Amino acid sequence: MTNKIYYQDAYIQSLTAEIHHQQKDEEGRHYAVLDQTIFYPTGGGQPHDTGRLNGVKVYGVEEVDGEIRHYTEKEVHAPDGAAECEIDWGRRYDHMQQHAGQHLLSAVMEELLDMKTTSFHLGKETVTIDLDADSLTTDMMDRAEKAANRIILQNHPIETKWVTAEEASSYPLRKQLEATENIRLVIIHGCDYSGCGGTHPRSTGEIASIKLLKWERQRKQVRLEFVCGNRVLKQLGEKHSVIQELTQVMNRPADQLVAEAKQLLEEKKALQAKLDAAEEELLEVEAESMIDAAAEGNELIHQSYTDRSIQTLQQLARMITAKDPESLVFLTAENGEQLQFVTARGKDREEDLKKATQLIFSLIEGKGGGKPDFIQGGGKNIMSGAELAKAFMQSLK
Ligand SMILES: [Zn+2]
């Protein structure tokens, strides 16, 4: 059994250990097992540590069948069997701050709002807890955040203790214990008593601060996202730089950005409506001129386009057949790899376009659908629009 030094003192950053053995797992990954370790393995919602063994990078630490495996990039060179261990302290200390902050916030949510925490996830950027609740209000979040930050400032000691089940039962535990022996309690005096196997700082002051970010509904629970410690500053820095850039782009002070953005969106909507109306007018003119051109003896109104949406072709075909009940329309568009088309007839004609298009679908290995007087579809761009129109006229006869 590896001696878990991180339980005796979570602040030890380096240590010399004996390598018990090294080997590869089923997936061919190198790992080392030590007589004692400062590396925390993944567990209890807290991610594993990273670091080095004799300078070789440790990228993962997992407890497998009671054995703590230090996954290394390659075999660790250790002629005398000793390994100089070093953990990435920035990463570990961040985990300690977030984990302690989670205990604190869970205790506050229960004390203040009677919401129980059911799970906890320590992510790369933020931390979440799932709460047994339907919803949160801004006021609730403000109150909880203030209460948690007050406890941080009061700098309560955080103590860990190994107890028996009987001893544990004398504490006001926040959650029912999962273990029945070798129980480790993490105690924030006067605030929280929890069974926990994670690493924590010595006092709440080291959490530094906590900021609640947002909540969302997750299944039938509330998922609350927050950050502690240096992550608060990181969040502030990132958000501040976005706002700084926005104040320059929009040429407005920060407190006017929201109003300005709303106004811009309103204007955009109004402009879009104007543009749509203008485009429709243009299409009407286009439809008229196509009808006029066809009046000079062409039975079929045909036009080939490139990069024109099938929606526009449909709109155009509808306009023409509405204006001229005797018209027959066949419009094509080469859109990248596709050859798309729309065909339509006015209500004074009787051709079944569904039948007539069966043949041309086979010509372009395509498909489509519609009604006997209006069909749209497409296939491979393997012939010109004019050739397709010609084939359509033949199959119509
Ligand atoms: Zn914990």
Coordinates of C-alpha atoms and ligand atoms in Angstrom, one line a residue:
M1 CA 0.0 0.0 0.0
T2 CA 1.3 3.4 -1.0
N3 CA 1.6 5.9 1.8
K4 CA -0.7 8.8 0.9
I5 CA 1.4 11.8 1.9
Y6 CA -1.2 14.3 0.6
Y7 CA -3.4 13.2 3.4
Q8 CA -0.8 14.0 6.1
D9 CA 0.1 17.3 4.5
A10 CA -1.6 18.7 1.4
Y11 CA 1.1 21.4 1.0
I12 CA 4.1 19.1 0.3
Q13 CA 5.2 19.9 -3.3
S14 CA 8.2 17.6 -3.6
L15 CA 9.5 14.4 -2.0
T16 CA 11.9 11.5 -2.6
A17 CA 10.1 8.2 -2.9
E18 CA 11.1 4.5 -3.7
I19 CA 9.8 3.1 -6.9
H20 CA 8.0 -0.1 -5.9
H21 CA 7.5 -1.2 -9.5
Q22 CA 7.0 0.1 -13.0
Q23 CA 5.0 -1.6 -15.8
K24 CA 2.6 -1.0 -18.7
D25 CA -1.2 -1.3 -18.4
E26 CA -3.5 -3.1 -20.9
E27 CA -3.4 -0.1 -23.2
G28 CA 0.4 0.0 -23.2
R29 CA 0.7 3.1 -21.0
H30 CA 3.7 3.3 -18.6
Y31 CA 3.0 3.7 -14.9
A32 CA 5.0 3.7 -11.7
V33 CA 3.9 2.6 -8.2
L34 CA 5.7 4.3 -5.3
D35 CA 6.1 3.5 -1.6
Q36 CA 4.7 6.9 -0.8
T37 CA 3.2 9.7 -2.9
I38 CA 2.3 13.3 -2.9
F39 CA 0.3 12.9 -6.2
Y40 CA -3.5 13.0 -5.6
P41 CA -5.3 10.4 -7.8
T42 CA -8.6 11.2 -9.5
G43 CA -11.5 10.8 -7.0
G44 CA -14.3 12.4 -5.1
G45 CA -14.9 14.9 -7.8
Q46 CA -11.4 16.2 -7.7
P47 CA -9.1 15.8 -10.7
H48 CA -5.7 14.1 -10.4
D49 CA -2.4 15.9 -10.0
T50 CA 0.3 16.2 -12.6
G51 CA 4.1 16.7 -12.2
R52 CA 7.3 14.8 -12.7
L53 CA 9.1 11.7 -11.5
N54 CA 12.9 12.1 -11.9
G55 CA 12.1 14.7 -14.5
V56 CA 9.7 12.4 -16.5
K57 CA 6.2 14.0 -16.9
V58 CA 3.3 12.5 -14.9
Y59 CA 0.2 13.1 -16.9
G60 CA -2.3 11.0 -15.0
V61 CA -2.7 9.5 -11.5
E62 CA -5.4 6.8 -10.9
E63 CA -6.1 4.5 -8.0
V64 CA -6.7 1.0 -9.4
D65 CA -7.4 -1.9 -7.1
G66 CA -5.8 -0.1 -4.1
E67 CA -2.7 0.7 -6.1
I68 CA -1.9 4.3 -7.0
R69 CA -0.6 4.4 -10.6
H70 CA 1.5 7.3 -11.7
Y71 CA 1.1 7.4 -15.5
T72 CA 4.4 8.6 -17.0
E73 CA 5.3 9.7 -20.6
K74 CA 8.0 7.0 -20.6
E75 CA 9.8 4.7 -18.2
V76 CA 11.3 6.5 -15.3
H77 CA 15.1 6.1 -15.1
A78 CA 16.0 5.2 -11.5
P79 CA 19.3 3.3 -11.1
D80 CA 19.0 3.3 -7.3
G81 CA 15.3 2.8 -7.2
A82 CA 14.6 6.3 -6.0
A83 CA 12.3 8.9 -7.6
E84 CA 12.4 12.6 -7.1
C85 CA 8.7 13.5 -7.0
E86 CA 7.4 16.9 -7.8
I87 CA 3.8 18.0 -8.3
D88 CA 2.5 21.0 -10.4
W89 CA 1.6 23.1 -7.4
G90 CA -0.4 25.7 -9.3
R91 CA -2.8 23.0 -10.5
R92 CA -3.1 21.3 -7.1
Y93 CA -3.5 24.5 -5.1
D94 CA -6.3 25.6 -7.6
H95 CA -8.0 22.2 -7.0
M96 CA -7.7 22.8 -3.2
Q97 CA -9.3 26.2 -3.4
Q98 CA -12.1 25.0 -5.7
H99 CA -12.8 21.9 -3.6
A100 CA -13.0 23.8 -0.3
G101 CA -15.1 26.5 -2.0
Q102 CA -17.5 23.8 -3.1
H103 CA -17.9 22.4 0.5
L104 CA -18.5 26.0 1.7
L105 CA -21.0 26.8 -1.0
S106 CA -22.9 23.5 -0.6
A107 CA -23.1 24.2 3.2
V108 CA -24.4 27.7 2.6
M109 CA -27.0 26.6 0.0
E110 CA -28.3 24.1 2.5
E111 CA -28.3 26.4 5.5
L112 CA -29.7 29.4 3.8
L113 CA -32.0 28.0 1.1
D114 CA -32.5 24.4 2.2
M115 CA -31.1 23.1 -1.1
K116 CA -29.1 19.8 -0.9
T117 CA -26.1 19.3 -3.2
T118 CA -26.3 16.0 -5.0
S119 CA -23.1 16.1 -7.1
F120 CA -20.0 18.2 -7.8
H121 CA -17.8 18.7 -10.9
L122 CA -14.5 20.4 -10.8
G123 CA -13.9 21.5 -14.4
K124 CA -11.0 23.1 -16.2
E125 CA -12.5 26.6 -16.2
T126 CA -15.4 26.5 -13.7
V127 CA -16.9 24.3 -11.0
T128 CA -20.5 23.1 -10.8
I129 CA -22.8 21.6 -8.1
D130 CA -26.1 20.1 -8.8
L131 CA -28.8 21.1 -6.3
D132 CA -32.0 19.5 -5.4
A133 CA -34.2 22.5 -6.4
D134 CA -36.4 23.8 -9.2
S135 CA -34.9 27.2 -9.7
L136 CA -32.8 30.0 -8.3
T137 CA -33.4 33.7 -8.3
T138 CA -30.8 36.5 -8.7
D139 CA -31.6 37.5 -5.1
M140 CA -30.9 33.9 -3.8
M141 CA -27.6 33.8 -5.7
D142 CA -26.6 37.2 -4.2
R143 CA -27.4 36.1 -0.7
A144 CA -25.6 32.8 -1.0
E145 CA -22.5 34.5 -2.6
K146 CA -22.4 37.1 0.2
A147 CA -22.7 34.5 2.9
A148 CA -20.0 32.3 1.5
N149 CA -17.6 35.2 1.0
R150 CA -18.3 36.3 4.6
I151 CA -17.2 32.8 5.9
I152 CA -14.1 33.1 3.7
L153 CA -13.2 36.4 5.3
Q154 CA -13.8 35.1 8.8
N155 CA -11.0 32.6 8.0
H156 CA -12.4 29.5 9.7
P157 CA -9.9 26.7 10.1
I158 CA -10.4 23.6 7.8
E159 CA -9.5 20.4 9.6
T160 CA -9.3 16.8 8.4
K161 CA -9.9 13.9 10.8
W162 CA -9.9 10.1 10.5
V163 CA -12.8 8.7 12.5
T164 CA -14.9 5.5 13.0
A165 CA -18.5 5.3 11.9
E166 CA -19.5 5.8 15.5
E167 CA -17.4 8.8 16.0
A168 CA -18.6 10.2 12.7
S169 CA -22.2 10.0 13.9
S170 CA -21.6 12.5 16.6
Y171 CA -21.0 15.3 14.0
P172 CA -23.7 17.2 12.2
L173 CA -22.8 15.7 8.8
R174 CA -24.1 17.4 5.7
K175 CA -24.4 14.2 3.7
Q176 CA -24.8 10.5 4.6
L177 CA -21.4 8.8 4.5
E178 CA -20.5 6.3 1.8
A179 CA -17.7 4.7 3.6
T180 CA -18.3 2.6 6.8
E181 CA -14.6 2.5 7.9
N182 CA -11.5 4.7 7.6
I183 CA -13.8 7.7 7.4
R184 CA -12.1 11.0 6.6
L185 CA -14.0 14.1 7.7
V186 CA -13.3 17.5 6.3
I187 CA -14.4 20.0 8.9
I188 CA -14.9 23.8 8.3
H189 CA -15.5 24.7 11.9
G190 CA -19.0 26.1 12.6
C191 CA -20.0 25.6 9.0
D192 CA -19.6 22.2 7.4
Y193 CA -18.9 18.6 8.3
S194 CA -18.4 16.3 5.4
G195 CA -17.0 12.9 4.6
C196 CA -14.4 13.7 1.8
G197 CA -11.2 12.2 0.4
G198 CA -10.0 15.4 -1.4
T199 CA -7.3 17.9 -0.6
H200 CA -8.1 21.2 1.1
P201 CA -6.3 24.3 2.3
R202 CA -5.8 25.0 6.0
S203 CA -8.4 27.7 6.3
T204 CA -11.3 29.3 4.4
G205 CA -9.2 32.5 3.9
E206 CA -7.2 30.6 1.3
I207 CA -10.3 30.1 -0.8
A208 CA -9.7 33.8 -1.4
S209 CA -13.2 34.5 -2.9
I210 CA -16.1 32.9 -4.5
K211 CA -18.2 34.1 -7.4
L212 CA -21.5 32.5 -8.6
L213 CA -21.7 32.7 -12.4
K214 CA -25.0 31.3 -13.5
W215 CA -27.4 28.4 -13.1
E216 CA -29.3 26.2 -15.5
R217 CA -31.9 23.4 -15.2
Q218 CA -30.3 20.0 -15.5
R219 CA -32.8 17.2 -15.6
K220 CA -35.0 17.9 -12.6
Q221 CA -32.3 19.8 -10.7
V222 CA -30.4 23.1 -10.7
R223 CA -26.8 23.1 -11.9
L224 CA -25.0 26.1 -10.3
E225 CA -21.7 27.3 -11.9
F226 CA -19.1 29.1 -9.9
V227 CA -15.4 29.8 -9.4
C228 CA -13.1 30.3 -6.4
G229 CA -9.6 31.6 -5.8
N230 CA -7.5 32.7 -8.7
R231 CA -10.2 31.6 -11.1
V232 CA -12.2 34.7 -9.9
L233 CA -9.5 37.0 -11.1
K234 CA -9.1 35.0 -14.3
Q235 CA -12.8 35.4 -15.0
L236 CA -12.7 39.1 -14.2
G237 CA -9.7 39.6 -16.4
E238 CA -11.3 37.8 -19.4
K239 CA -14.6 39.5 -19.1
H240 CA -13.0 42.8 -18.5
S241 CA -11.0 42.6 -21.7
V242 CA -14.1 41.6 -23.7
I243 CA -15.9 44.7 -22.3
Q244 CA -13.0 46.9 -23.0
E245 CA -12.9 45.8 -26.6
L246 CA -16.6 46.2 -26.9
T247 CA -16.5 49.8 -25.5
Q248 CA -14.0 50.6 -28.3
V249 CA -15.9 48.8 -31.1
M250 CA -19.2 50.3 -30.1
N251 CA -17.7 53.6 -29.0
R252 CA -19.8 53.7 -25.9
P253 CA -19.0 53.5 -22.1
A254 CA -19.5 50.0 -20.5
D255 CA -22.8 51.0 -18.8
Q256 CA -24.4 51.9 -22.1
L257 CA -23.4 48.7 -24.0
V258 CA -26.5 46.7 -23.3
A259 CA -28.9 49.5 -24.4
E260 CA -26.7 50.1 -27.5
A261 CA -26.7 46.4 -28.4
K262 CA -30.5 46.3 -28.1
Q263 CA -30.9 49.3 -30.3
L264 CA -28.6 47.9 -32.9
L265 CA -30.6 44.6 -33.0
E266 CA -33.8 46.6 -33.4
E267 CA -32.3 48.6 -36.3
K268 CA -31.0 45.4 -37.9
K269 CA -34.5 43.9 -37.7
A270 CA -36.1 46.9 -39.4
L271 CA -33.4 47.0 -42.1
Q272 CA -33.9 43.3 -42.8
A273 CA -37.6 43.8 -43.2
K274 CA -36.9 46.7 -45.7
L275 CA -34.4 44.6 -47.6
D276 CA -36.9 41.7 -47.8
A277 CA -39.6 44.0 -49.2
A278 CA -37.1 45.5 -51.7
E279 CA -36.0 42.0 -52.8
E280 CA -39.6 40.9 -53.3
E281 CA -40.3 44.0 -55.4
L282 CA -37.2 43.2 -57.5
L283 CA -38.4 39.6 -58.0
E284 CA -41.8 40.9 -59.1
V285 CA -40.1 43.0 -61.8
E286 CA -38.0 40.0 -62.8
A287 CA -41.2 37.9 -63.0
E288 CA -42.9 40.5 -65.2
S289 CA -40.1 40.8 -67.6
M290 CA -39.9 37.0 -68.0
I291 CA -43.6 36.8 -68.8
D292 CA -43.1 39.6 -71.4
A293 CA -40.2 37.8 -73.0
A294 CA -42.2 34.6 -73.2
A295 CA -45.1 36.4 -74.9
E296 CA -42.9 36.5 -78.0
G297 CA -43.7 32.9 -78.8
N298 CA -41.9 30.7 -76.3
E299 CA -44.1 28.2 -74.7
L300 CA -41.7 27.5 -71.8
I301 CA -40.4 30.2 -69.5
H302 CA -36.9 29.0 -68.8
Q303 CA -34.0 30.6 -67.1
S304 CA -30.7 29.1 -65.8
Y305 CA -28.8 30.6 -62.8
T306 CA -25.7 30.0 -60.8
D307 CA -25.7 30.2 -57.0
R308 CA -29.4 31.1 -56.6
S309 CA -31.3 29.5 -53.7
I310 CA -34.1 27.0 -54.4
Q311 CA -36.3 29.3 -52.2
T312 CA -35.8 32.2 -54.6
L313 CA -36.6 30.0 -57.6
Q314 CA -39.8 28.8 -55.9
Q315 CA -40.8 32.4 -55.1
L316 CA -40.2 33.5 -58.7
A317 CA -42.1 30.5 -60.2
R318 CA -45.1 31.3 -57.9
M319 CA -45.1 34.9 -59.0
I320 CA -45.0 34.1 -62.7
T321 CA -47.8 31.4 -62.5
A322 CA -50.0 33.7 -60.4
K323 CA -49.6 36.6 -62.8
D324 CA -50.0 34.5 -65.9
P325 CA -52.4 31.5 -65.5
E326 CA -51.3 30.1 -68.9
S327 CA -47.6 30.1 -68.2
L328 CA -45.3 27.1 -67.9
V329 CA -42.1 27.7 -65.9
F330 CA -38.8 25.8 -65.6
L331 CA -36.0 27.4 -63.6
T332 CA -32.6 25.8 -62.8
A333 CA -29.7 26.8 -60.6
E334 CA -26.2 25.4 -60.5
N335 CA -25.4 25.4 -56.8
G336 CA -21.9 23.9 -56.3
E337 CA -22.2 20.2 -56.9
Q338 CA -25.9 20.4 -57.3
L339 CA -28.2 21.2 -60.1
Q340 CA -31.5 22.3 -58.7
F341 CA -34.8 23.2 -60.4
V342 CA -38.3 24.3 -59.9
T343 CA -41.1 23.8 -62.4
A344 CA -44.6 25.2 -62.2
R345 CA -47.7 25.8 -64.4
G346 CA -50.5 28.3 -64.3
K347 CA -54.0 27.2 -63.4
D348 CA -55.3 27.3 -67.0
R349 CA -52.9 24.5 -68.0
E350 CA -53.4 20.8 -67.3
E351 CA -50.0 19.0 -67.6
D352 CA -49.0 16.7 -64.8
L353 CA -45.6 17.9 -63.9
K354 CA -45.1 15.1 -61.4
K355 CA -45.1 12.6 -64.3
A356 CA -43.0 14.8 -66.6
T357 CA -40.2 15.2 -64.0
Q358 CA -39.7 11.5 -63.3
L359 CA -37.5 11.1 -66.4
I360 CA -35.4 14.2 -65.7
F361 CA -34.8 13.1 -62.1
S362 CA -33.2 9.9 -63.5
L363 CA -31.0 12.0 -65.8
I364 CA -29.3 13.9 -62.9
E365 CA -29.6 11.1 -60.3
G366 CA -31.8 13.4 -58.3
K367 CA -34.9 13.5 -56.3
G368 CA -37.6 16.0 -55.3
G369 CA -41.4 16.4 -54.9
G370 CA -44.4 18.6 -54.9
K371 CA -47.8 18.7 -56.6
P372 CA -48.9 18.1 -60.2
D373 CA -48.7 21.9 -60.8
F374 CA -45.5 22.6 -58.8
I375 CA -42.4 20.5 -58.4
Q376 CA -39.0 21.2 -56.9
G377 CA -35.9 19.1 -56.7
G378 CA -32.3 18.6 -57.5
G379 CA -29.5 16.2 -58.4
K380 CA -26.0 16.1 -59.6
N381 CA -24.5 19.0 -61.6
I382 CA -23.7 16.8 -64.6
M383 CA -25.6 18.7 -67.4
S384 CA -26.5 22.3 -68.1
G385 CA -29.8 23.9 -67.1
A386 CA -30.7 24.4 -70.7
E387 CA -30.1 20.7 -71.5
L388 CA -32.3 19.8 -68.5
A389 CA -35.0 22.1 -69.7
K390 CA -34.9 20.6 -73.2
A391 CA -35.2 17.1 -71.7
F392 CA -38.2 18.3 -69.6
M393 CA -40.0 19.6 -72.7
Q394 CA -39.5 16.3 -74.5
S395 CA -40.8 14.2 -71.6
L396 CA -43.8 16.6 -71.3
K397 CA -44.7 15.7 -74.9
Ligands
ZN1 ZN -15.1 17.0 -0.8

